[in-house]
Amino acid sequence: DAGITQSPRHKVTETGTPVTLRCHQTENHRYMYWYRQDPGHGLRLIHYSYGVKDTDKGEVSDGYSVSRSKTEDFLLTLESATSSQTSVYFCAISDGRGRGGNTGELFFGEGSRLTVL
Amino acid sequence: GDSVTQMEGPVTLSEEAFLTINCTYTATGYPSLFWYVQYPGEGLQLLLKATKADDKGSNKGFEATYRKETTSFHLEKGSVQVSDSAVYFCALSASGGYQKVTFGTGTKLQVIP
């Protein structure tokens, strides 16, 4: 199994509070991603990173920010949590090998369940 | 933009039944195609993949063939088991550069004894 650790695994917070989710990898993979999973929507990309300090937005980035100061860590921050951000958040990594620089094969963490009251 | 459409679930089958989960895609160029599986309480894991037209991915008795002419990548298994109960996601990764993976909405499979 790929070494991916997400923390916290469960969190309950109140509307308006800041929240940071952490993803830590031990695989030295270049690419890291944050997805959210919601019923009827599958997985949607929030932000991704293609290197230290190199990040870009995904399809549902509003209300979220990310940072990657080290290869192994990718942080997702909700500056002011809202009830619509109640979801399960998954971190994923990929190694960048293969055609086009990325095989597209992702390795996932176990998820972080966030509830915003 | 890229998109993946897969059949709505849930799908309920008896043990040893034949499984098909349909998946079609829209993408420019020549994407790689994937099926991921998510067991209850876990993250997604790769089930199989195909990187070019007419490739067949296979794993654990599951198969899917990359059909460029019909832009499809249907998942099949000849005889399902209770342990196959999970959510299955079709996905694509666009060609060129650092890719983002686009997922379908997932199909929940329940296999009953």
mmCIF file with all atom_site columns, C-alpha atoms in Angstrom:
data_model
loop_
_atom_site.group_PDB
_atom_site.id
_atom_site.type_symbol
_atom_site.label_atom_id
_atom_site.label_alt_id
_atom_site.label_comp_id
_atom_site.label_asym_id
_atom_site.label_entity_id
_atom_site.label_seq_id
_atom_site.pdbx_PDB_ins_code
_atom_site.Cartn_x
_atom_site.Cartn_y
_atom_site.Cartn_z
_atom_site.occupancy
_atom_site.B_iso_or_equiv
_atom_site.pdbx_formal_charge
_atom_site.auth_seq_id
_atom_site.auth_comp_id
_atom_site.auth_asym_id
_atom_site.auth_atom_id
_atom_site.pdbx_PDB_model_num
ATOM 1   C CA . ASP A 1 1   ? 0.000   0.000   0.000   1.00 0.00 ? 1   ASP A CA 1
ATOM 2   C CA . ALA A 1 2   ? 1.126   3.536   -0.801  1.00 0.00 ? 2   ALA A CA 1
ATOM 3   C CA . GLY A 1 3   ? 2.175   5.443   2.304   1.00 0.00 ? 3   GLY A CA 1
ATOM 4   C CA . ILE A 1 4   ? -0.482  8.137   2.533   1.00 0.00 ? 4   ILE A CA 1
ATOM 5   C CA . THR A 1 5   ? -1.764  9.430   5.842   1.00 0.00 ? 5   THR A CA 1
ATOM 6   C CA . GLN A 1 6   ? -4.612  11.876  6.236   1.00 0.00 ? 6   GLN A CA 1
ATOM 7   C CA . SER A 1 7   ? -5.340  13.756  9.433   1.00 0.00 ? 7   SER A CA 1
ATOM 8   C CA . PRO A 1 8   ? -7.661  14.214  11.102  1.00 0.00 ? 8   PRO A CA 1
ATOM 9   C CA . ARG A 1 9   ? -9.778  11.286  9.971   1.00 0.00 ? 9   ARG A CA 1
ATOM 10  C CA . HIS A 1 10  ? -12.913 12.774  11.489  1.00 0.00 ? 10  HIS A CA 1
ATOM 11  C CA . LYS A 1 11  ? -13.730 16.326  12.453  1.00 0.00 ? 11  LYS A CA 1
ATOM 12  C CA . VAL A 1 12  ? -16.841 18.178  13.512  1.00 0.00 ? 12  VAL A CA 1
ATOM 13  C CA . THR A 1 13  ? -16.685 21.950  13.465  1.00 0.00 ? 13  THR A CA 1
ATOM 14  C CA . GLU A 1 14  ? -18.945 24.971  13.410  1.00 0.00 ? 14  GLU A CA 1
ATOM 15  C CA . THR A 1 15  ? -19.751 27.316  10.563  1.00 0.00 ? 15  THR A CA 1
ATOM 16  C CA . GLY A 1 16  ? -17.212 30.105  10.240  1.00 0.00 ? 16  GLY A CA 1
ATOM 17  C CA . THR A 1 17  ? -14.290 28.324  11.847  1.00 0.00 ? 17  THR A CA 1
ATOM 18  C CA . PRO A 1 18  ? -11.062 27.580  9.989   1.00 0.00 ? 18  PRO A CA 1
ATOM 19  C CA . VAL A 1 19  ? -10.154 23.981  9.273   1.00 0.00 ? 19  VAL A CA 1
ATOM 20  C CA . THR A 1 20  ? -6.933  22.440  7.973   1.00 0.00 ? 20  THR A CA 1
ATOM 21  C CA . LEU A 1 21  ? -6.663  18.905  6.669   1.00 0.00 ? 21  LEU A CA 1
ATOM 22  C CA . ARG A 1 22  ? -3.261  17.350  6.259   1.00 0.00 ? 22  ARG A CA 1
ATOM 23  C CA . CYS A 1 23  ? -2.012  14.804  3.773   1.00 0.00 ? 23  CYS A CA 1
ATOM 24  C CA . HIS A 1 24  ? 1.365   13.202  4.343   1.00 0.00 ? 24  HIS A CA 1
ATOM 25  C CA . GLN A 1 25  ? 3.066   10.823  1.920   1.00 0.00 ? 25  GLN A CA 1
ATOM 26  C CA . THR A 1 26  ? 6.175   8.703   2.257   1.00 0.00 ? 26  THR A CA 1
ATOM 27  C CA . GLU A 1 27  ? 6.410   7.783   -1.442  1.00 0.00 ? 27  GLU A CA 1
ATOM 28  C CA . ASN A 1 28  ? 8.225   10.893  -2.697  1.00 0.00 ? 28  ASN A CA 1
ATOM 29  C CA . HIS A 1 29  ? 5.600   11.235  -5.444  1.00 0.00 ? 29  HIS A CA 1
ATOM 30  C CA . ARG A 1 30  ? 5.545   14.505  -7.331  1.00 0.00 ? 30  ARG A CA 1
ATOM 31  C CA . TYR A 1 31  ? 1.807   14.990  -7.743  1.00 0.00 ? 31  TYR A CA 1
ATOM 32  C CA . MET A 1 32  ? -0.686  15.414  -4.923  1.00 0.00 ? 32  MET A CA 1
ATOM 33  C CA . TYR A 1 33  ? -4.412  16.050  -5.094  1.00 0.00 ? 33  TYR A CA 1
ATOM 34  C CA . TRP A 1 34  ? -7.353  16.896  -2.874  1.00 0.00 ? 34  TRP A CA 1
ATOM 35  C CA . TYR A 1 35  ? -10.775 15.557  -3.842  1.00 0.00 ? 35  TYR A CA 1
ATOM 36  C CA . ARG A 1 36  ? -14.121 15.745  -2.139  1.00 0.00 ? 36  ARG A CA 1
ATOM 37  C CA . GLN A 1 37  ? -16.670 12.962  -2.352  1.00 0.00 ? 37  GLN A CA 1
ATOM 38  C CA . ASP A 1 38  ? -20.372 13.682  -2.177  1.00 0.00 ? 38  ASP A CA 1
ATOM 39  C CA . PRO A 1 39  ? -23.392 11.517  -3.016  1.00 0.00 ? 39  PRO A CA 1
ATOM 40  C CA . GLY A 1 40  ? -24.434 11.952  -6.622  1.00 0.00 ? 40  GLY A CA 1
ATOM 41  C CA . HIS A 1 41  ? -21.248 13.775  -7.539  1.00 0.00 ? 41  HIS A CA 1
ATOM 42  C CA . GLY A 1 42  ? -18.570 11.152  -7.276  1.00 0.00 ? 42  GLY A CA 1
ATOM 43  C CA . LEU A 1 43  ? -15.146 12.655  -6.705  1.00 0.00 ? 43  LEU A CA 1
ATOM 44  C CA . ARG A 1 44  ? -14.466 16.245  -7.596  1.00 0.00 ? 44  ARG A CA 1
ATOM 45  C CA . LEU A 1 45  ? -11.038 17.807  -7.712  1.00 0.00 ? 45  LEU A CA 1
ATOM 46  C CA . ILE A 1 46  ? -10.476 20.738  -5.347  1.00 0.00 ? 46  ILE A CA 1
ATOM 47  C CA . HIS A 1 47  ? -6.795  21.549  -5.849  1.00 0.00 ? 47  HIS A CA 1
ATOM 48  C CA . TYR A 1 48  ? -3.705  19.741  -6.975  1.00 0.00 ? 48  TYR A CA 1
ATOM 49  C CA . SER A 1 49  ? 0.043   20.168  -6.745  1.00 0.00 ? 49  SER A CA 1
ATOM 50  C CA . TYR A 1 50  ? 2.715   19.316  -9.267  1.00 0.00 ? 50  TYR A CA 1
ATOM 51  C CA . GLY A 1 51  ? 5.676   20.151  -7.048  1.00 0.00 ? 51  GLY A CA 1
ATOM 52  C CA . VAL A 1 52  ? 6.763   22.036  -3.960  1.00 0.00 ? 52  VAL A CA 1
ATOM 53  C CA . LYS A 1 53  ? 5.027   25.422  -3.937  1.00 0.00 ? 53  LYS A CA 1
ATOM 54  C CA . ASP A 1 54  ? 3.385   24.597  -7.296  1.00 0.00 ? 54  ASP A CA 1
ATOM 55  C CA . THR A 1 55  ? -0.372  24.265  -7.029  1.00 0.00 ? 55  THR A CA 1
ATOM 56  C CA . ASP A 1 56  ? -3.401  24.840  -9.197  1.00 0.00 ? 56  ASP A CA 1
ATOM 57  C CA . LYS A 1 57  ? -7.158  24.914  -8.902  1.00 0.00 ? 57  LYS A CA 1
ATOM 58  C CA . GLY A 1 58  ? -9.515  22.100  -9.662  1.00 0.00 ? 58  GLY A CA 1
ATOM 59  C CA . GLU A 1 59  ? -13.198 22.245  -10.524 1.00 0.00 ? 59  GLU A CA 1
ATOM 60  C CA . VAL A 1 60  ? -14.500 23.081  -7.023  1.00 0.00 ? 60  VAL A CA 1
ATOM 61  C CA . SER A 1 61  ? -11.802 25.277  -5.528  1.00 0.00 ? 61  SER A CA 1
ATOM 62  C CA . ASP A 1 62  ? -13.939 28.129  -4.173  1.00 0.00 ? 62  ASP A CA 1
ATOM 63  C CA . GLY A 1 63  ? -13.625 28.393  -0.397  1.00 0.00 ? 63  GLY A CA 1
ATOM 64  C CA . TYR A 1 64  ? -10.479 26.259  -0.278  1.00 0.00 ? 64  TYR A CA 1
ATOM 65  C CA . SER A 1 65  ? -6.769  26.988  -0.307  1.00 0.00 ? 65  SER A CA 1
ATOM 66  C CA . VAL A 1 66  ? -3.772  24.669  -0.331  1.00 0.00 ? 66  VAL A CA 1
ATOM 67  C CA . SER A 1 67  ? -0.104  24.752  0.449   1.00 0.00 ? 67  SER A CA 1
ATOM 68  C CA . ARG A 1 68  ? 2.802   22.461  -0.256  1.00 0.00 ? 68  ARG A CA 1
ATOM 69  C CA . SER A 1 69  ? 6.024   23.520  1.423   1.00 0.00 ? 69  SER A CA 1
ATOM 70  C CA . LYS A 1 70  ? 7.560   20.036  1.355   1.00 0.00 ? 70  LYS A CA 1
ATOM 71  C CA . THR A 1 71  ? 7.263   17.149  -1.072  1.00 0.00 ? 71  THR A CA 1
ATOM 72  C CA . GLU A 1 72  ? 5.618   14.970  1.531   1.00 0.00 ? 72  GLU A CA 1
ATOM 73  C CA . ASP A 1 73  ? 2.942   17.325  2.847   1.00 0.00 ? 73  ASP A CA 1
ATOM 74  C CA . PHE A 1 74  ? -0.106  18.851  1.154   1.00 0.00 ? 74  PHE A CA 1
ATOM 75  C CA . LEU A 1 75  ? -2.435  20.923  3.303   1.00 0.00 ? 75  LEU A CA 1
ATOM 76  C CA . LEU A 1 76  ? -6.038  21.802  2.514   1.00 0.00 ? 76  LEU A CA 1
ATOM 77  C CA . THR A 1 77  ? -7.473  24.807  4.353   1.00 0.00 ? 77  THR A CA 1
ATOM 78  C CA . LEU A 1 78  ? -11.045 25.953  4.681   1.00 0.00 ? 78  LEU A CA 1
ATOM 79  C CA . GLU A 1 79  ? -10.640 29.555  5.820   1.00 0.00 ? 79  GLU A CA 1
ATOM 80  C CA . SER A 1 80  ? -14.218 29.833  7.041   1.00 0.00 ? 80  SER A CA 1
ATOM 81  C CA . ALA A 1 81  ? -16.081 26.546  6.938   1.00 0.00 ? 81  ALA A CA 1
ATOM 82  C CA . THR A 1 82  ? -19.651 26.389  5.637   1.00 0.00 ? 82  THR A CA 1
ATOM 83  C CA . SER A 1 83  ? -22.241 23.620  5.816   1.00 0.00 ? 83  SER A CA 1
ATOM 84  C CA . SER A 1 84  ? -21.834 23.023  2.070   1.00 0.00 ? 84  SER A CA 1
ATOM 85  C CA . GLN A 1 85  ? -18.286 21.887  2.792   1.00 0.00 ? 85  GLN A CA 1
ATOM 86  C CA . THR A 1 86  ? -19.524 18.948  4.825   1.00 0.00 ? 86  THR A CA 1
ATOM 87  C CA . SER A 1 87  ? -18.025 16.072  2.892   1.00 0.00 ? 87  SER A CA 1
ATOM 88  C CA . VAL A 1 88  ? -15.462 13.309  2.811   1.00 0.00 ? 88  VAL A CA 1
ATOM 89  C CA . TYR A 1 89  ? -12.109 14.591  1.642   1.00 0.00 ? 89  TYR A CA 1
ATOM 90  C CA . PHE A 1 90  ? -9.580  12.360  -0.054  1.00 0.00 ? 90  PHE A CA 1
ATOM 91  C CA . CYS A 1 91  ? -5.937  13.010  -0.693  1.00 0.00 ? 91  CYS A CA 1
ATOM 92  C CA . ALA A 1 92  ? -4.323  11.237  -3.617  1.00 0.00 ? 92  ALA A CA 1
ATOM 93  C CA . ILE A 1 93  ? -0.833  11.015  -5.040  1.00 0.00 ? 93  ILE A CA 1
ATOM 94  C CA . SER A 1 94  ? 0.718   9.918   -8.311  1.00 0.00 ? 94  SER A CA 1
ATOM 95  C CA . ASP A 1 95  ? 4.271   9.325   -9.351  1.00 0.00 ? 95  ASP A CA 1
ATOM 96  C CA . GLY A 1 96  ? 4.439   11.112  -12.672 1.00 0.00 ? 96  GLY A CA 1
ATOM 97  C CA . ARG A 1 97  ? 5.888   8.248   -14.640 1.00 0.00 ? 97  ARG A CA 1
ATOM 98  C CA . GLY A 1 98  ? 4.723   7.231   -18.093 1.00 0.00 ? 98  GLY A CA 1
ATOM 99  C CA . ARG A 1 99  ? 3.328   8.907   -21.132 1.00 0.00 ? 99  ARG A CA 1
ATOM 100 C CA . GLY A 1 100 ? 2.953   12.624  -20.789 1.00 0.00 ? 100 GLY A CA 1
ATOM 101 C CA . GLY A 1 101 ? 4.707   12.637  -17.431 1.00 0.00 ? 101 GLY A CA 1
ATOM 102 C CA . ASN A 1 102 ? 1.834   11.180  -15.437 1.00 0.00 ? 102 ASN A CA 1
ATOM 103 C CA . THR A 1 103 ? 0.248   7.765   -15.756 1.00 0.00 ? 103 THR A CA 1
ATOM 104 C CA . GLY A 1 104 ? -2.943  9.079   -14.231 1.00 0.00 ? 104 GLY A CA 1
ATOM 105 C CA . GLU A 1 105 ? -2.939  6.230   -11.732 1.00 0.00 ? 105 GLU A CA 1
ATOM 106 C CA . LEU A 1 106 ? -3.749  7.610   -8.319  1.00 0.00 ? 106 LEU A CA 1
ATOM 107 C CA . PHE A 1 107 ? -3.117  6.253   -4.839  1.00 0.00 ? 107 PHE A CA 1
ATOM 108 C CA . PHE A 1 108 ? -5.615  7.375   -2.247  1.00 0.00 ? 108 PHE A CA 1
ATOM 109 C CA . GLY A 1 109 ? -5.587  8.019   1.451   1.00 0.00 ? 109 GLY A CA 1
ATOM 110 C CA . GLU A 1 110 ? -8.355  6.695   3.667   1.00 0.00 ? 110 GLU A CA 1
ATOM 111 C CA . GLY A 1 111 ? -10.284 9.944   3.719   1.00 0.00 ? 111 GLY A CA 1
ATOM 112 C CA . SER A 1 112 ? -11.171 12.659  6.215   1.00 0.00 ? 112 SER A CA 1
ATOM 113 C CA . ARG A 1 113 ? -14.817 13.064  7.139   1.00 0.00 ? 113 ARG A CA 1
ATOM 114 C CA . LEU A 1 114 ? -15.656 16.694  7.873   1.00 0.00 ? 114 LEU A CA 1
ATOM 115 C CA . THR A 1 115 ? -18.967 17.823  9.327   1.00 0.00 ? 115 THR A CA 1
ATOM 116 C CA . VAL A 1 116 ? -19.721 21.534  9.494   1.00 0.00 ? 116 VAL A CA 1
ATOM 117 C CA . LEU A 1 117 ? -22.631 22.374  11.802  1.00 0.00 ? 117 LEU A CA 1
ATOM 118 C CA . GLY B 2 1   ? -13.977 19.611  -20.928 1.00 0.00 ? 1   GLY B CA 1
ATOM 119 C CA . ASP B 2 2   ? -13.383 15.995  -20.088 1.00 0.00 ? 2   ASP B CA 1
ATOM 120 C CA . SER B 2 3   ? -16.242 14.024  -18.616 1.00 0.00 ? 3   SER B CA 1
ATOM 121 C CA . VAL B 2 4   ? -17.175 10.492  -17.628 1.00 0.00 ? 4   VAL B CA 1
ATOM 122 C CA . THR B 2 5   ? -20.691 9.090   -17.556 1.00 0.00 ? 5   THR B CA 1
ATOM 123 C CA . GLN B 2 6   ? -21.458 5.818   -15.856 1.00 0.00 ? 6   GLN B CA 1
ATOM 124 C CA . MET B 2 7   ? -24.656 4.000   -15.168 1.00 0.00 ? 7   MET B CA 1
ATOM 125 C CA . GLU B 2 8   ? -26.715 4.917   -12.159 1.00 0.00 ? 8   GLU B CA 1
ATOM 126 C CA . GLY B 2 9   ? -26.820 2.548   -9.257  1.00 0.00 ? 9   GLY B CA 1
ATOM 127 C CA . PRO B 2 10  ? -27.344 0.837   -7.035  1.00 0.00 ? 10  PRO B CA 1
ATOM 128 C CA . VAL B 2 11  ? -26.958 -2.439  -8.855  1.00 0.00 ? 11  VAL B CA 1
ATOM 129 C CA . THR B 2 12  ? -28.101 -5.497  -6.941  1.00 0.00 ? 12  THR B CA 1
ATOM 130 C CA . LEU B 2 13  ? -27.074 -8.940  -8.155  1.00 0.00 ? 13  LEU B CA 1
ATOM 131 C CA . SER B 2 14  ? -27.178 -12.454 -6.834  1.00 0.00 ? 14  SER B CA 1
ATOM 132 C CA . GLU B 2 15  ? -23.909 -14.238 -6.234  1.00 0.00 ? 15  GLU B CA 1
ATOM 133 C CA . GLU B 2 16  ? -22.448 -15.768 -9.434  1.00 0.00 ? 16  GLU B CA 1
ATOM 134 C CA . ALA B 2 17  ? -24.424 -13.427 -11.682 1.00 0.00 ? 17  ALA B CA 1
ATOM 135 C CA . PHE B 2 18  ? -22.835 -11.611 -14.621 1.00 0.00 ? 18  PHE B CA 1
ATOM 136 C CA . LEU B 2 19  ? -21.925 -7.970  -14.049 1.00 0.00 ? 19  LEU B CA 1
ATOM 137 C CA . THR B 2 20  ? -21.775 -5.104  -16.506 1.00 0.00 ? 20  THR B CA 1
ATOM 138 C CA . ILE B 2 21  ? -21.316 -1.485  -15.469 1.00 0.00 ? 21  ILE B CA 1
ATOM 139 C CA . ASN B 2 22  ? -21.439 0.898   -18.404 1.00 0.00 ? 22  ASN B CA 1
ATOM 140 C CA . CYS B 2 23  ? -19.027 3.794   -18.775 1.00 0.00 ? 23  CYS B CA 1
ATOM 141 C CA . THR B 2 24  ? -18.670 6.299   -21.587 1.00 0.00 ? 24  THR B CA 1
ATOM 142 C CA . TYR B 2 25  ? -16.351 9.258   -21.797 1.00 0.00 ? 25  TYR B CA 1
ATOM 143 C CA . THR B 2 26  ? -15.726 12.546  -23.542 1.00 0.00 ? 26  THR B CA 1
ATOM 144 C CA . ALA B 2 27  ? -12.156 13.720  -23.921 1.00 0.00 ? 27  ALA B CA 1
ATOM 145 C CA . THR B 2 28  ? -9.808  15.279  -26.408 1.00 0.00 ? 28  THR B CA 1
ATOM 146 C CA . GLY B 2 29  ? -6.815  13.308  -27.565 1.00 0.00 ? 29  GLY B CA 1
ATOM 147 C CA . TYR B 2 30  ? -6.097  9.837   -26.269 1.00 0.00 ? 30  TYR B CA 1
ATOM 148 C CA . PRO B 2 31  ? -6.877  9.512   -22.572 1.00 0.00 ? 31  PRO B CA 1
ATOM 149 C CA . SER B 2 32  ? -5.976  6.660   -20.283 1.00 0.00 ? 32  SER B CA 1
ATOM 150 C CA . LEU B 2 33  ? -8.997  4.942   -18.765 1.00 0.00 ? 33  LEU B CA 1
ATOM 151 C CA . PHE B 2 34  ? -9.401  3.442   -15.329 1.00 0.00 ? 34  PHE B CA 1
ATOM 152 C CA . TRP B 2 35  ? -11.763 1.609   -13.042 1.00 0.00 ? 35  TRP B CA 1
ATOM 153 C CA . TYR B 2 36  ? -11.351 2.289   -9.346  1.00 0.00 ? 36  TYR B CA 1
ATOM 154 C CA . VAL B 2 37  ? -13.114 0.447   -6.541  1.00 0.00 ? 37  VAL B CA 1
ATOM 155 C CA . GLN B 2 38  ? -14.055 1.753   -3.109  1.00 0.00 ? 38  GLN B CA 1
ATOM 156 C CA . TYR B 2 39  ? -14.888 -0.689  -0.347  1.00 0.00 ? 39  TYR B CA 1
ATOM 157 C CA . PRO B 2 40  ? -16.926 0.589   2.609   1.00 0.00 ? 40  PRO B CA 1
ATOM 158 C CA . GLY B 2 41  ? -14.990 2.984   4.812   1.00 0.00 ? 41  GLY B CA 1
ATOM 159 C CA . GLU B 2 42  ? -11.932 2.997   2.586   1.00 0.00 ? 42  GLU B CA 1
ATOM 160 C CA . GLY B 2 43  ? -10.302 5.157   -0.042  1.00 0.00 ? 43  GLY B CA 1
ATOM 161 C CA . LEU B 2 44  ? -10.368 4.311   -3.719  1.00 0.00 ? 44  LEU B CA 1
ATOM 162 C CA . GLN B 2 45  ? -7.976  1.789   -5.176  1.00 0.00 ? 45  GLN B CA 1
ATOM 163 C CA . LEU B 2 46  ? -7.138  1.035   -8.755  1.00 0.00 ? 46  LEU B CA 1
ATOM 164 C CA . LEU B 2 47  ? -8.916  -2.015  -10.141 1.00 0.00 ? 47  LEU B CA 1
ATOM 165 C CA . LEU B 2 48  ? -7.720  -1.953  -13.738 1.00 0.00 ? 48  LEU B CA 1
ATOM 166 C CA . LYS B 2 49  ? -6.582  0.384   -16.474 1.00 0.00 ? 49  LYS B CA 1
ATOM 167 C CA . ALA B 2 50  ? -6.063  0.718   -20.232 1.00 0.00 ? 50  ALA B CA 1
ATOM 168 C CA . THR B 2 51  ? -3.855  3.285   -21.880 1.00 0.00 ? 51  THR B CA 1
ATOM 169 C CA . LYS B 2 52  ? -4.675  2.968   -25.576 1.00 0.00 ? 52  LYS B CA 1
ATOM 170 C CA . ALA B 2 53  ? -7.464  1.931   -27.903 1.00 0.00 ? 53  ALA B CA 1
ATOM 171 C CA . ASP B 2 54  ? -8.363  -1.784  -27.943 1.00 0.00 ? 54  ASP B CA 1
ATOM 172 C CA . ASP B 2 55  ? -6.360  -2.448  -24.778 1.00 0.00 ? 55  ASP B CA 1
ATOM 173 C CA . LYS B 2 56  ? -8.070  -4.734  -22.292 1.00 0.00 ? 56  LYS B CA 1
ATOM 174 C CA . GLY B 2 57  ? -7.469  -4.146  -18.618 1.00 0.00 ? 57  GLY B CA 1
ATOM 175 C CA . SER B 2 58  ? -8.095  -7.026  -16.243 1.00 0.00 ? 58  SER B CA 1
ATOM 176 C CA . ASN B 2 59  ? -7.755  -7.795  -12.558 1.00 0.00 ? 59  ASN B CA 1
ATOM 177 C CA . LYS B 2 60  ? -9.480  -10.057 -10.016 1.00 0.00 ? 60  LYS B CA 1
ATOM 178 C CA . GLY B 2 61  ? -11.785 -11.442 -12.711 1.00 0.00 ? 61  GLY B CA 1
ATOM 179 C CA . PHE B 2 62  ? -12.899 -7.988  -13.845 1.00 0.00 ? 62  PHE B CA 1
ATOM 180 C CA . GLU B 2 63  ? -12.285 -6.829  -17.410 1.00 0.00 ? 63  GLU B CA 1
ATOM 181 C CA . ALA B 2 64  ? -12.791 -3.679  -19.441 1.00 0.00 ? 64  ALA B CA 1
ATOM 182 C CA . THR B 2 65  ? -11.859 -2.904  -23.055 1.00 0.00 ? 65  THR B CA 1
ATOM 183 C CA . TYR B 2 66  ? -10.926 0.562   -24.288 1.00 0.00 ? 66  TYR B CA 1
ATOM 184 C CA . ARG B 2 67  ? -13.277 1.219   -27.237 1.00 0.00 ? 67  ARG B CA 1
ATOM 185 C CA . LYS B 2 68  ? -12.343 4.439   -28.955 1.00 0.00 ? 68  LYS B CA 1
ATOM 186 C CA . GLU B 2 69  ? -15.004 4.121   -31.649 1.00 0.00 ? 69  GLU B CA 1
ATOM 187 C CA . THR B 2 70  ? -17.777 4.088   -29.046 1.00 0.00 ? 70  THR B CA 1
ATOM 188 C CA . THR B 2 71  ? -15.831 6.083   -26.394 1.00 0.00 ? 71  THR B CA 1
ATOM 189 C CA . SER B 2 72  ? -16.633 3.388   -23.873 1.00 0.00 ? 72  SER B CA 1
ATOM 190 C CA . PHE B 2 73  ? -14.900 1.388   -21.153 1.00 0.00 ? 73  PHE B CA 1
ATOM 191 C CA . HIS B 2 74  ? -17.518 -0.962  -19.732 1.00 0.00 ? 74  HIS B CA 1
ATOM 192 C CA . LEU B 2 75  ? -16.643 -3.052  -16.678 1.00 0.00 ? 75  LEU B CA 1
ATOM 193 C CA . GLU B 2 76  ? -17.557 -6.754  -16.736 1.00 0.00 ? 76  GLU B CA 1
ATOM 194 C CA . LYS B 2 77  ? -17.213 -9.772  -14.514 1.00 0.00 ? 77  LYS B CA 1
ATOM 195 C CA . GLY B 2 78  ? -18.501 -13.210 -15.305 1.00 0.00 ? 78  GLY B CA 1
ATOM 196 C CA . SER B 2 79  ? -19.421 -14.315 -11.784 1.00 0.00 ? 79  SER B CA 1
ATOM 197 C CA . VAL B 2 80  ? -19.659 -11.835 -8.936  1.00 0.00 ? 80  VAL B CA 1
ATOM 198 C CA . GLN B 2 81  ? -19.090 -12.637 -5.287  1.00 0.00 ? 81  GLN B CA 1
ATOM 199 C CA . VAL B 2 82  ? -20.426 -11.048 -2.119  1.00 0.00 ? 82  VAL B CA 1
ATOM 200 C CA . SER B 2 83  ? -16.936 -9.635  -1.548  1.00 0.00 ? 83  SER B CA 1
ATOM 201 C CA . ASP B 2 84  ? -17.284 -7.592  -4.764  1.00 0.00 ? 84  ASP B CA 1
ATOM 202 C CA . SER B 2 85  ? -19.872 -5.376  -3.089  1.00 0.00 ? 85  SER B CA 1
ATOM 203 C CA . ALA B 2 86  ? -18.417 -1.874  -3.358  1.00 0.00 ? 86  ALA B CA 1
ATOM 204 C CA . VAL B 2 87  ? -18.673 1.371   -5.282  1.00 0.00 ? 87  VAL B CA 1
ATOM 205 C CA . TYR B 2 88  ? -17.032 1.363   -8.710  1.00 0.00 ? 88  TYR B CA 1
ATOM 206 C CA . PHE B 2 89  ? -15.740 4.505   -10.374 1.00 0.00 ? 89  PHE B CA 1
ATOM 207 C CA . CYS B 2 90  ? -14.841 4.941   -14.011 1.00 0.00 ? 90  CYS B CA 1
ATOM 208 C CA . ALA B 2 91  ? -12.187 7.586   -14.628 1.00 0.00 ? 91  ALA B CA 1
ATOM 209 C CA . LEU B 2 92  ? -10.013 9.083   -17.307 1.00 0.00 ? 92  LEU B CA 1
ATOM 210 C CA . SER B 2 93  ? -6.696  10.846  -17.385 1.00 0.00 ? 93  SER B CA 1
ATOM 211 C CA . ALA B 2 94  ? -6.130  13.199  -20.287 1.00 0.00 ? 94  ALA B CA 1
ATOM 212 C CA . SER B 2 95  ? -3.075  12.790  -22.438 1.00 0.00 ? 95  SER B CA 1
ATOM 213 C CA . GLY B 2 96  ? -0.146  15.165  -22.257 1.00 0.00 ? 96  GLY B CA 1
ATOM 214 C CA . GLY B 2 97  ? 1.321   17.200  -19.443 1.00 0.00 ? 97  GLY B CA 1
ATOM 215 C CA . TYR B 2 98  ? 0.495   16.659  -15.803 1.00 0.00 ? 98  TYR B CA 1
ATOM 216 C CA . GLN B 2 99  ? -2.949  15.190  -15.886 1.00 0.00 ? 99  GLN B CA 1
ATOM 217 C CA . LYS B 2 100 ? -5.933  15.613  -13.680 1.00 0.00 ? 100 LYS B CA 1
ATOM 218 C CA . VAL B 2 101 ? -8.079  12.562  -13.321 1.00 0.00 ? 101 VAL B CA 1
ATOM 219 C CA . THR B 2 102 ? -11.782 12.978  -14.024 1.00 0.00 ? 102 THR B CA 1
ATOM 220 C CA . PHE B 2 103 ? -14.150 10.580  -12.275 1.00 0.00 ? 103 PHE B CA 1
ATOM 221 C CA . GLY B 2 104 ? -17.649 9.389   -12.958 1.00 0.00 ? 104 GLY B CA 1
ATOM 222 C CA . THR B 2 105 ? -20.242 9.565   -10.207 1.00 0.00 ? 105 THR B CA 1
ATOM 223 C CA . GLY B 2 106 ? -19.745 5.966   -9.114  1.00 0.00 ? 106 GLY B CA 1
ATOM 224 C CA . THR B 2 107 ? -21.966 2.878   -9.244  1.00 0.00 ? 107 THR B CA 1
ATOM 225 C CA . LYS B 2 108 ? -22.761 1.020   -6.069  1.00 0.00 ? 108 LYS B CA 1
ATOM 226 C CA . LEU B 2 109 ? -22.828 -2.750  -6.434  1.00 0.00 ? 109 LEU B CA 1
ATOM 227 C CA . GLN B 2 110 ? -24.488 -4.983  -3.887  1.00 0.00 ? 110 GLN B CA 1
ATOM 228 C CA . VAL B 2 111 ? -24.116 -8.727  -4.260  1.00 0.00 ? 111 VAL B CA 1
ATOM 229 C CA . ILE B 2 112 ? -26.492 -10.878 -2.243  1.00 0.00 ? 112 ILE B CA 1
ATOM 230 C CA . PRO B 2 113 ? -25.879 -14.539 -1.356  1.00 0.00 ? 113 PRO B CA 1
#
